[in-house]
XYZ file of C-alpha atoms in Angstrom:
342
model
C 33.750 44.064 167.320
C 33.157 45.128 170.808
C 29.854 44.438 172.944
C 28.315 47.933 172.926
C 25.127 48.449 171.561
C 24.658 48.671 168.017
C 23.031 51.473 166.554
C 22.701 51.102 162.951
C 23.639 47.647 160.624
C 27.169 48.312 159.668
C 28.248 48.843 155.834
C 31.229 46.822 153.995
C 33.551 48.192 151.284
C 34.219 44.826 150.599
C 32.380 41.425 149.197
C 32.175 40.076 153.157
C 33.915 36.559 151.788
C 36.728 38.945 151.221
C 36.436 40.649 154.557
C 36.158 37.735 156.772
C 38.260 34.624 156.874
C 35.774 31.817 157.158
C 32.215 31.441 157.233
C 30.280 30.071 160.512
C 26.937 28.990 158.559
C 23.966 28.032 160.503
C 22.395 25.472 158.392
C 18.545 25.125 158.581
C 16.911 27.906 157.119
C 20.398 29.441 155.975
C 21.830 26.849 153.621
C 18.710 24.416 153.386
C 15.004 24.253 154.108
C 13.483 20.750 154.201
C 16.002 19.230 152.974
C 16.501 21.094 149.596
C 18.840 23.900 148.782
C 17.597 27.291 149.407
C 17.546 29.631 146.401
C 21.481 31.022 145.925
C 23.109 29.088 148.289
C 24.923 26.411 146.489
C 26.411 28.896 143.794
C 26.990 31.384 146.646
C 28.713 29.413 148.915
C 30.655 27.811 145.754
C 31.950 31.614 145.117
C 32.507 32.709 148.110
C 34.752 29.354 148.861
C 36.583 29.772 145.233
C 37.230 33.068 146.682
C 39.449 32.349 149.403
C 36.562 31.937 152.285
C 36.860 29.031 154.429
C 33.116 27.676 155.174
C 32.201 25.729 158.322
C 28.665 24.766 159.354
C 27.518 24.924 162.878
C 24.621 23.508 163.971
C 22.698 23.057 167.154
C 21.220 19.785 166.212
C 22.641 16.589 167.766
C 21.220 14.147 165.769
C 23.601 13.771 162.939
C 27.216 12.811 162.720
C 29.033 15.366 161.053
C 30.035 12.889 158.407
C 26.170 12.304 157.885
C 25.834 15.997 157.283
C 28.925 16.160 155.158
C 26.806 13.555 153.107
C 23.620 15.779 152.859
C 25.684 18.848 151.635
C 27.340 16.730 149.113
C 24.487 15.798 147.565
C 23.125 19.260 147.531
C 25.993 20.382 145.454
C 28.063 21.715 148.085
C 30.384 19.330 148.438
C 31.806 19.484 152.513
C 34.152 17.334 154.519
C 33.238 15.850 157.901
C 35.761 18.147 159.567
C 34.252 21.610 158.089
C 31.071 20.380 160.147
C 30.766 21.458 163.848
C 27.486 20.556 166.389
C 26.356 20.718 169.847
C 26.918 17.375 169.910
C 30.577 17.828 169.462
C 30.361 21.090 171.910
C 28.879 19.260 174.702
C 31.401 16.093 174.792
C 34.444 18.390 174.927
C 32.491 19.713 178.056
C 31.541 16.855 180.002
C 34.956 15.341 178.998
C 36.826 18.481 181.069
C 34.856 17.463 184.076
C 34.616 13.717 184.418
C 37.756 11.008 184.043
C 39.081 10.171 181.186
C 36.514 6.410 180.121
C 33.761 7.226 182.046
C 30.580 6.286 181.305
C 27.891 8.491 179.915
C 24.163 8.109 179.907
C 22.874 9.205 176.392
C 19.209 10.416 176.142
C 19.593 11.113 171.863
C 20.936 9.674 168.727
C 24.215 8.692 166.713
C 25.557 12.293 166.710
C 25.966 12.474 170.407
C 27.454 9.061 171.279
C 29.891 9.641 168.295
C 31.040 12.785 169.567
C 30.940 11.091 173.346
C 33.584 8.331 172.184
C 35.881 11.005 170.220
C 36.160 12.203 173.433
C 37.538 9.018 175.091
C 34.195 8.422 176.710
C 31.871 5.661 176.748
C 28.159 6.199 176.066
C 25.374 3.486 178.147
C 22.119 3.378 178.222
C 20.330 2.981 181.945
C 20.931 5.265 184.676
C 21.719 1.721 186.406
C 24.964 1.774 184.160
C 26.612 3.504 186.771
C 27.060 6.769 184.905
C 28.711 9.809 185.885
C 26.934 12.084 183.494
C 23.645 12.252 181.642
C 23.402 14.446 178.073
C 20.385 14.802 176.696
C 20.415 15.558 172.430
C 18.021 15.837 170.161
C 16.715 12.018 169.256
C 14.401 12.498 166.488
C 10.562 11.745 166.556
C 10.860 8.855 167.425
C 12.636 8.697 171.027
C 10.649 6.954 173.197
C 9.574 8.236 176.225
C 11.312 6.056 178.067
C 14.444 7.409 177.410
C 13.129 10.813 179.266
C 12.664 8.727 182.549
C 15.958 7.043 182.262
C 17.759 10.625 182.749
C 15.139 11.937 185.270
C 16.518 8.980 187.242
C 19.919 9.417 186.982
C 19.382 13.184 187.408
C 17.444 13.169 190.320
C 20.310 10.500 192.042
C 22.794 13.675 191.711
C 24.210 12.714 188.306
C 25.541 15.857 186.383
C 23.384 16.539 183.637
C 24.063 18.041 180.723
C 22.033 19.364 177.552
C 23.509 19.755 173.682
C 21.318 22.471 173.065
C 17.508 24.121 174.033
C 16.157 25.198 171.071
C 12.280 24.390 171.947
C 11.711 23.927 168.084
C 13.020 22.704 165.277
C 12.265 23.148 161.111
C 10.924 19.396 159.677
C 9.535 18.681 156.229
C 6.261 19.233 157.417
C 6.331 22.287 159.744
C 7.848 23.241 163.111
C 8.349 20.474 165.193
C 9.363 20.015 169.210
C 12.911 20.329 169.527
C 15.674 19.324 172.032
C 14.903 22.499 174.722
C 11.119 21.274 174.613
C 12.604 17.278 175.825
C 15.220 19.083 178.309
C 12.189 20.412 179.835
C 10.335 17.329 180.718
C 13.301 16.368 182.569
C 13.581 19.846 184.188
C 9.728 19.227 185.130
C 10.853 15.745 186.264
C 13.914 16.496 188.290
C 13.595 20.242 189.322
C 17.323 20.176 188.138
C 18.884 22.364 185.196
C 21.480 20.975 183.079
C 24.846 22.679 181.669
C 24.225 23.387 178.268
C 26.707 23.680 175.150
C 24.434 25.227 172.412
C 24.060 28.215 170.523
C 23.829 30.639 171.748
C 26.033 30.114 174.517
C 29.887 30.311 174.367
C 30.843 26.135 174.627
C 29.235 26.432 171.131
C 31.731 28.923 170.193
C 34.525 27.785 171.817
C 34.282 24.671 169.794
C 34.059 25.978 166.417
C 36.837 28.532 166.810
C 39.133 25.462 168.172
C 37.560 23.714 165.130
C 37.929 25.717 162.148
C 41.108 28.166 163.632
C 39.183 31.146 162.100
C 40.691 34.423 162.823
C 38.006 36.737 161.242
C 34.834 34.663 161.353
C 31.431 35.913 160.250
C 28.618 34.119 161.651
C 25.968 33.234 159.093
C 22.383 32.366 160.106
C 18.300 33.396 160.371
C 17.199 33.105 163.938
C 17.867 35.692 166.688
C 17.870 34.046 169.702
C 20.688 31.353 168.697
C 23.110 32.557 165.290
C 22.913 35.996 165.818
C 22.978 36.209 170.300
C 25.961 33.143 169.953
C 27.913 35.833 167.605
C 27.321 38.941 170.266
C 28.325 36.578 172.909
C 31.207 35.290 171.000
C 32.175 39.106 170.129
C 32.400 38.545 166.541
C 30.481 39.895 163.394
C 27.199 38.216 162.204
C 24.990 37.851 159.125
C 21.752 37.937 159.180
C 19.809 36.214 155.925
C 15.878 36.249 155.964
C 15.637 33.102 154.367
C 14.503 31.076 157.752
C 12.587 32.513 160.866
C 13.133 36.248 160.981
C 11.283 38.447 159.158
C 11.749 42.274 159.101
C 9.102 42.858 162.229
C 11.353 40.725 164.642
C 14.406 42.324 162.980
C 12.816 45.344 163.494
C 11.923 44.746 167.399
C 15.228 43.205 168.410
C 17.393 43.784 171.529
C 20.722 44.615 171.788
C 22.217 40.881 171.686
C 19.753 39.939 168.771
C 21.153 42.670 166.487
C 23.139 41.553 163.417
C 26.187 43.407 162.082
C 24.571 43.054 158.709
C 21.375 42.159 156.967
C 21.034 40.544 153.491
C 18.556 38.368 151.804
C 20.206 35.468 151.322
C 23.481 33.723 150.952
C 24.474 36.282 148.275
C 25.318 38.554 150.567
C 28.315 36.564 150.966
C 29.555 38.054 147.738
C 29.178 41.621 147.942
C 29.794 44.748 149.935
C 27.166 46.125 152.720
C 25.675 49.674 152.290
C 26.321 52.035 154.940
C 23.813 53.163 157.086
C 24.697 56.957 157.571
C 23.194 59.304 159.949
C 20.475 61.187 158.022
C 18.979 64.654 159.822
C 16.957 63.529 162.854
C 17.266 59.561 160.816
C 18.988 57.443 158.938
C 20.001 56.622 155.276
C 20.577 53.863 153.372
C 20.348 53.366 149.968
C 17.425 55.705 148.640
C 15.515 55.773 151.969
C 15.864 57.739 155.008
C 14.014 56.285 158.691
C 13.585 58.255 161.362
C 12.106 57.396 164.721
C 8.898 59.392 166.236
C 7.722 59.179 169.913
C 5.025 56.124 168.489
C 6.318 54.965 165.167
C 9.136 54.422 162.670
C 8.523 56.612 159.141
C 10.115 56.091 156.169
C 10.295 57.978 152.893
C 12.167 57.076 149.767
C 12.586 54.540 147.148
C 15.067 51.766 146.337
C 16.073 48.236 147.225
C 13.739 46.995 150.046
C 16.600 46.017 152.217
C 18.107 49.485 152.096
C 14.542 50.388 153.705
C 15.198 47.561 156.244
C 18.490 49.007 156.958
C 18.029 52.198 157.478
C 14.494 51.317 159.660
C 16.313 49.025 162.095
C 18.765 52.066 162.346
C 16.033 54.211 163.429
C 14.662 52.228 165.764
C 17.572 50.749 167.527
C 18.843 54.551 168.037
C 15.552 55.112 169.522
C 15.384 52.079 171.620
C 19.208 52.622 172.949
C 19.932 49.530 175.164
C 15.761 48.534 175.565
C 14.202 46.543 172.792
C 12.475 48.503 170.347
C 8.591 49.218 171.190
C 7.953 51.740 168.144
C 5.149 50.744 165.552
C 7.282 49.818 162.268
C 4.332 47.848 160.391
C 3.145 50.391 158.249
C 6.796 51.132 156.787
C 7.421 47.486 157.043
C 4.490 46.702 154.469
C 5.975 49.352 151.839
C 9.274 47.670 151.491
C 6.791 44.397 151.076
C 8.354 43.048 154.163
């Protein structure tokens, strides 16, 4: 896959677990929600892997050890290995260990998962910014990481002590709604310091890096629901994405996204895995997919047809994207967006 501009979703003559090597799954909001199993997954992913598909799951959250999260997909019914589980935390220690000495000492603002991934590294996680350390990263902590722990790395930061960030995703999914993630605690120390840390993250290609020298995919498919991290990582990383509306997008933010936030393909969920993708085919002054043909006006997408809903979301995302070219797309989809019942 090249970086040009996409202008339609791209079709599959093949189940994509047959088309791509290994799986890069996002896991909030792809494979769980809350804790629980979302609808399909375990008996997709369970095909999909009898099938010859590697899976890996990436994840942006620090807060875990991979063996932890190993755990939590056992129990679901998928049952994982620590090494088939890649995070930020993991991302960011392989990039503070390329610039400081092999030992050195680390200040860690966050939880198990980063000082884990910190001593696989051969480097040794402290506590105060009067530890003498020659780095700060700053992780996700969980709701309960006192505040102190903020000032600690302002300190350090604001003596000249590289800092560096896991990931700055300003929320994050919880049990009980959307809570403030990592990028909203990064910025308190921004605020603080005035400084801006190197960060490893999705969407951003340490991330990438880390699960390619992971999982030695050759034809990976990135799996996930949010725009701004899953789908931009896989346009940065140049490879092929899937987008699942299980999570955060829905077809309106699908429908309005710019060139980096486009996915290669669109399903529901995890079964997607499993089969092939409908093409999208150029259509008279639209597009077709499926039984619906798009096409884009001066003010608004219109559709006409009948069929699966996604086809509709298909072939609308084709229309507008055409229209938008290389600019995100400003054309009023919510009337053809409420037909499919999206």
């Amino acid at each position: 896959m090249s970086r040009s501009v996409r202008t339609r979703p791209e079709g599959s003559g093949q189940a994509l677990s047959e088309a791509y090597d290994t799986a890069l799954l996002d896991l909030d909001g792809v494979v769980y929600a809350g804790g629980a199993a979302i609808v399909h997954a375990v008996e997709s992913l369970a095909a999909a892997r009898a099938g010859g598909m590697r899976l890996a799951y990436v994840t942006n959250n620090a807060l875990r050890t991979p063996d932890t999260v190993a755990g939590h997909l056992t129990e679901l019914g998928i049952p994982t290995g620590a090494e088939e589980v890649i995070t930020s935390a993991q991302a960011v220690a392989r990039l503070i260990s390329e610039q400081v000495p092999a030992g050195a000492r680390v200040l860690v603002i966050g939880g198990e998962g980063l000082r884990v991934a910190l001593r696989e590294r051969g480097l040794v996680p402290v506590e105060s910014a009067d530890d003498d350390p020659v780095a700060v990263v700053q992780g996700y902590g969980g709701p309960d990481l006192p505040w102190g722990r903020f000032a600690e790395a302002s300190y350090a930061v604001a003596r000249g002590v590289p800092w560096f960030a896991s990931n700055t995703d300003l929320t994050i999914p919880s049990g009980r709604g959307i809570a403030p993630g990592n990028g909203a605690a990064v910025e308190v120390v921004r605020i603080a310091t005035g400084a801006e840390p190197q960060v490893a993250g999705k969407p951003l290609p340490p991330m990438h890096r880390e699960t390619i020298l992971r999982t030695g995919a050759e034809r990976p498919l990135v799996v996930g629901d949010r725009l701004d991290t899953d789908i931009e990582g896989a346009f940065n990383g140049e490879v092929d994405s899937l987008l699942v509306l299980t999570g955060v997008t829905d077809g309106a933010r699908l429908l309005a996204a710019p060139p980096q936030h486009r996915p290669t393909f669109v399903d529901a969920d995890l079964r997607g895995l499993l089969t092939g993708q409908p093409e999208v085919t150029p259509a008279g002054d639209g597009f077709r997919c499926g039984g619906w043909t798009a096409t884009a006006g001066e003010e608004r997408v219109e559709l006409d047809g009948d069929g699966e809903a996604l086809d509709g979301l298909r072939a609308l995302c084709a229309a507008a994207w055409t229209a938008a070219g290389e600019g995100s797309c400003a054309l009023d989809g919510g009337k053809a967006l409420a037909r499919l019942g999206l």
